[in-house]
Amino acid sequence: MATKYNMQAEKTPIAEQDPVVRASNFDEVALGYTLEEAINEANRCIQCPKKPCVSGCPVGVPIPEFMKELAEGNVARAYAIVRAANTLPAICGRVCPQETQCEGVCTRGRKGDPVGIGRLERFVADWALDNPEEAAAALAAYTQETEEGQEYTAQKLSQYKVALIGSGPASLTCAGELAKRGVKVTVFEALHAVGGVLVYGIPEFRLPKDLVAREVAAITDLGVTFEMDAVVGKLYTIEELREEQGFDAIFIGTGAGLPMYLGIEGEALNGVMVANELLTRVNLMKAFRFPEYHTPVYAGKKCVVVGGGNVAMDAARTAKRLGADVTIVYRRSMTEMPAREEEIHHAEEEGIHFNILTNPVRALGNDEGWIEGLECVRMELGEPDESGRRRPVEIEGSNFVIDCDMLVVAIGSRTNPLIGNTTEGLEVTKRGPIVVDEATGATSLPGVFAGGDVATGAATVILAMGAGKAAAKGIVDYLLQD
Amino acid sequence: MYPIVETEALSSAAHKLVVSAPAIAKKVLPGQFIMLRIDEEGERIPLTVNDSDPEAGTITLIFQPVGATTMQLETMKAGEALLDVVGPLGNPTELEGATRACVIGGGLGAAIAYPQAKWLHEHGISVDVIVGFRSKDIIILEDEFKAVADNLIIMTDDGSNGNQGFVNVGLQKQIDAGVDYDLVLAIGPVIMMKTVAEVTRPLGIKTLVSLNPIMIDGTGMCGGCRVKVGGEYKHACVDGPDFDGHQVDYDEVMRRNRQFTTQEAQARDHVCKLGR
């Protein structure tokens, strides 16, 4: 069989909202492929025998098989292949750092662009959300064909109850995997919406919230129960969940929600906030629709965002949409910036300014205690540090002030200590994360598992999902050994 | 959903709701708070739990209708329900070890301080209560406090009950009369807590104040509630809400609380226009 691959060197372009228009709305930036575009792009996969993309994927999506089906126009089948390995494909297609994972190792990428795997994952997932019945049938048929699928049906795990704490990507994945095997799953969420960072952190224009709700609905359909407004560690302890509520195992996926501060003078001035505050107000509480939604958000005219990660980009682009002129201040150079290339590119397109090799020294306030400027110092790059990146060093006497009436601190977050503090015997590292066996998610307490940012410190959605998937296997093994 | 079981206007400045929240009612201790959201469009606001009944599965909330959310809450009736109630949040007040305590409440703070006074009384610790109100007609919980306080002193700003002055004046009088407190708990407007702390500071009396800064999630995430205590930033939601009254930077707390004054007025207008 001589399939003709599409040898076009560039990725098939994806339609996007015009940068000028989108910089003042919260609608999604990328608009997605048409069926023709998707088939054209899927045909760029040359079905290379080594499949580096599969090992590049934390949840092991069999990418070439999915490409093959899609190239032939079998969208339902392509979706089933993705969905069987990935509980949240519409989300991953949008927020995964494909350039450092599947696409980063794609054979086509050696000469020209890699295959647009993320865009295609998004395409099949969006198709499934619009065609739920056909999608469910295709998934059921595909699952029955696989060895793993048959194993699920054979296992009788419905006598077990497992509690998952937090409803972010790690827990949602773990929930989906356990429910597929018949386990009775209850997810406890502290906030009023399911999704964790997917709903409070990542903005609407990058990940529409109705889409998160639809992927969550698919997990609910598997029989997973969600208990909202439940702060574990306060309302129930881990011990109570096990002893009083009879859960056979627990998974902790509470993420890294605790903000870090710059520790500079003036950080408590009015108009200064951490990215979590800005993003939670806008994303979770819908402050961009104030006063119809009652939560307000402060937006200045001139905003500085400190940090170079994805959260910094999200904060900058959010402030821009609220009407501010935004400058990102980052202490290293563009090359070291941890944010995804696409996010940096989108931010630049939207008119965000970048002030690199710059570090804040103190925030200056006016008589009423509102911020009016950020004193910074210029940096230069020295020898590489333990992260392998060149260490930024202050250039003495290079201090200068950036005028601003809003400052957003986006320099990372730490794990929430609540469960660690209220669970005796749970081993936690000095810096906060819970100690786990990476392969199984097992913690120092038998029957208690953890994964995602709460175990690794702040990382990505897909790594959390990989950990949730691994922990589901670990939990099943634990339940069966009893 | 969290059904409202009972409502009562305690005064023009204080409104009471009894809400069904069985799991919280079982767990909540004096000093802890909840976050509530009335409906889909609503804000999340923190309210201290005034009382709880684990058997009935209810918690009591007392608030002053001042903002969009509390004004909307005031119009709600028994049988209606709140969309979200999250708690118990924050740490319980550390009352153990005290032998002679003084619980001080200003305005609505009186309602918030009641559970601590009750706890002290029930644990055999002698407790005086000093509460202050603008005037006589908005005095609340007088009978409740009488039942738990060794001495109840009610102050009014305008002297309409015959005892004019702020609560710090009442406290100073007690101290001058020779009462030897080893714990003072002050809850109310920030400026009131500041003045109380100034009375006890030179005497080295352990003084706790309960802070209620701007919060969104109430679980340590948003950083909105950061307060400077002893030169360090703390999150009132998870590290507090009670702090050492001699260490708090009150001026900064007051300034940060004014951050959303303009938007708060807008939200109030919006809620009023909807006829809620």
Short mmCIF file of C-alpha atoms in Angstrom, two decimals, chain A residues 190-192 200 227-231 234-237 240 244 257-259 261 264 267-274 276-278 280-281 284-286 290-299 368-370 416 418, chain B residues 2 23-24 26-27 32 37 39-44 68-69 72 83-91 214 216-217 219-224 226 233 235 252 255-256 258-260 263-264 266-267 270-271 274 276:
data_model
loop_
_atom_site.label_atom_id
_atom_site.label_comp_id
_atom_site.label_asym_id
_atom_site.label_seq_id
_atom_site.Cartn_x
_atom_site.Cartn_y
_atom_site.Cartn_z
CA ALA A 190 -12.81 23.29 47.61
CA LEU A 191 -14.12 25.84 45.10
CA HIS A 192 -17.55 25.99 43.48
CA TYR A 200 -9.44 29.54 38.07
CA GLU A 227 -18.73 17.19 46.00
CA MET A 228 -18.18 20.92 45.70
CA ASP A 229 -17.40 23.45 48.45
CA ALA A 230 -15.52 20.73 50.33
CA VAL A 231 -12.15 21.81 51.73
CA LYS A 234 -10.96 21.56 57.16
CA LEU A 235 -14.37 20.02 56.51
CA TYR A 236 -13.08 16.44 56.49
CA THR A 237 -9.64 15.12 57.29
CA GLU A 240 -12.21 10.83 58.45
CA GLU A 244 -15.93 7.48 58.77
CA GLY A 257 -2.14 27.13 44.49
CA LEU A 258 -0.12 29.14 46.98
CA PRO A 259 1.33 32.33 45.49
CA TYR A 261 5.89 37.04 46.39
CA ILE A 264 10.28 43.75 47.82
CA GLU A 267 4.40 44.82 47.54
CA ALA A 268 1.26 45.47 49.60
CA LEU A 269 0.50 48.81 47.94
CA ASN A 270 -2.96 49.13 46.45
CA GLY A 271 -2.94 48.06 42.81
CA VAL A 272 -0.40 45.29 43.48
CA MET A 273 -1.62 41.71 43.24
CA VAL A 274 -0.39 38.22 42.53
CA ASN A 276 -3.69 34.21 41.14
CA GLU A 277 -5.80 37.12 42.35
CA LEU A 278 -6.18 38.71 38.91
CA THR A 280 -9.24 34.06 39.88
CA ARG A 281 -11.29 37.24 39.78
CA LEU A 284 -13.47 31.86 38.16
CA MET A 285 -15.58 34.84 39.25
CA LYS A 286 -16.08 36.30 35.74
CA PHE A 290 -18.72 43.13 36.18
CA PRO A 291 -21.20 44.40 37.38
CA GLU A 292 -23.50 41.71 35.93
CA TYR A 293 -21.19 39.37 37.85
CA HIS A 294 -20.60 41.05 41.20
CA THR A 295 -16.90 40.38 41.70
CA PRO A 296 -14.87 43.45 40.78
CA VAL A 297 -11.39 43.52 39.32
CA TYR A 298 -8.94 46.38 39.42
CA ALA A 299 -7.41 47.24 36.07
CA GLU A 368 -2.88 57.40 49.06
CA GLY A 369 -0.92 54.17 49.02
CA TRP A 370 -1.50 53.25 45.39
CA ASN A 416 -0.94 24.22 49.47
CA LEU A 418 -3.40 22.34 54.23
CA TYR B 2 -27.65 25.50 51.40
CA ALA B 23 -21.09 19.11 57.73
CA ILE B 24 -19.85 22.59 58.64
CA LYS B 26 -20.41 19.61 63.03
CA LYS B 27 -16.92 21.00 62.64
CA GLN B 32 -13.73 30.25 62.12
CA ARG B 37 -21.91 32.75 47.19
CA ASP B 39 -26.01 32.68 43.13
CA GLU B 40 -24.17 32.24 39.85
CA GLU B 41 -23.42 35.96 39.48
CA GLY B 42 -22.55 36.42 43.14
CA GLU B 43 -19.26 37.26 44.80
CA ARG B 44 -17.63 34.94 47.29
CA ALA B 68 -23.95 44.39 47.18
CA THR B 69 -23.82 40.83 48.50
CA GLN B 72 -28.91 40.98 48.63
CA LEU B 83 -25.63 28.36 46.12
CA ASP B 84 -22.36 27.83 48.00
CA VAL B 85 -21.20 27.77 51.60
CA VAL B 86 -17.59 26.72 52.14
CA GLY B 87 -16.01 26.09 55.51
CA PRO B 88 -15.08 25.98 58.23
CA LEU B 89 -12.15 28.14 57.18
CA GLY B 90 -9.36 29.78 59.11
CA ASN B 91 -8.06 28.72 62.50
CA ILE B 214 -10.61 41.23 51.05
CA ILE B 216 -11.75 35.61 47.02
CA ASP B 217 -11.14 31.90 47.51
CA THR B 219 -8.07 28.86 50.94
CA GLY B 220 -4.73 30.63 50.60
CA MET B 221 -4.68 30.98 46.86
CA CYS B 222 -5.41 34.54 45.78
CA GLY B 223 -3.23 36.50 48.19
CA GLY B 224 -5.87 39.24 48.42
CA ARG B 226 -2.33 39.39 52.87
CA TYR B 233 3.07 38.94 55.25
CA HIS B 235 -2.75 35.26 54.61
CA GLU B 252 -2.07 49.01 55.84
CA ARG B 255 -5.76 51.09 53.16
CA ARG B 256 -5.99 47.73 51.42
CA ARG B 258 -10.40 50.57 50.48
CA GLN B 259 -9.05 49.20 47.18
CA PHE B 260 -12.41 48.48 45.62
CA GLN B 263 -16.45 49.15 42.21
CA GLU B 264 -18.28 48.30 45.44
CA GLN B 266 -21.17 50.23 41.33
CA ALA B 267 -22.06 46.70 42.40
CA HIS B 270 -26.45 47.17 40.13
CA VAL B 271 -28.01 45.00 42.82
CA LEU B 274 -32.38 44.63 39.99
CA ARG B 276 -33.18 42.67 45.05
#
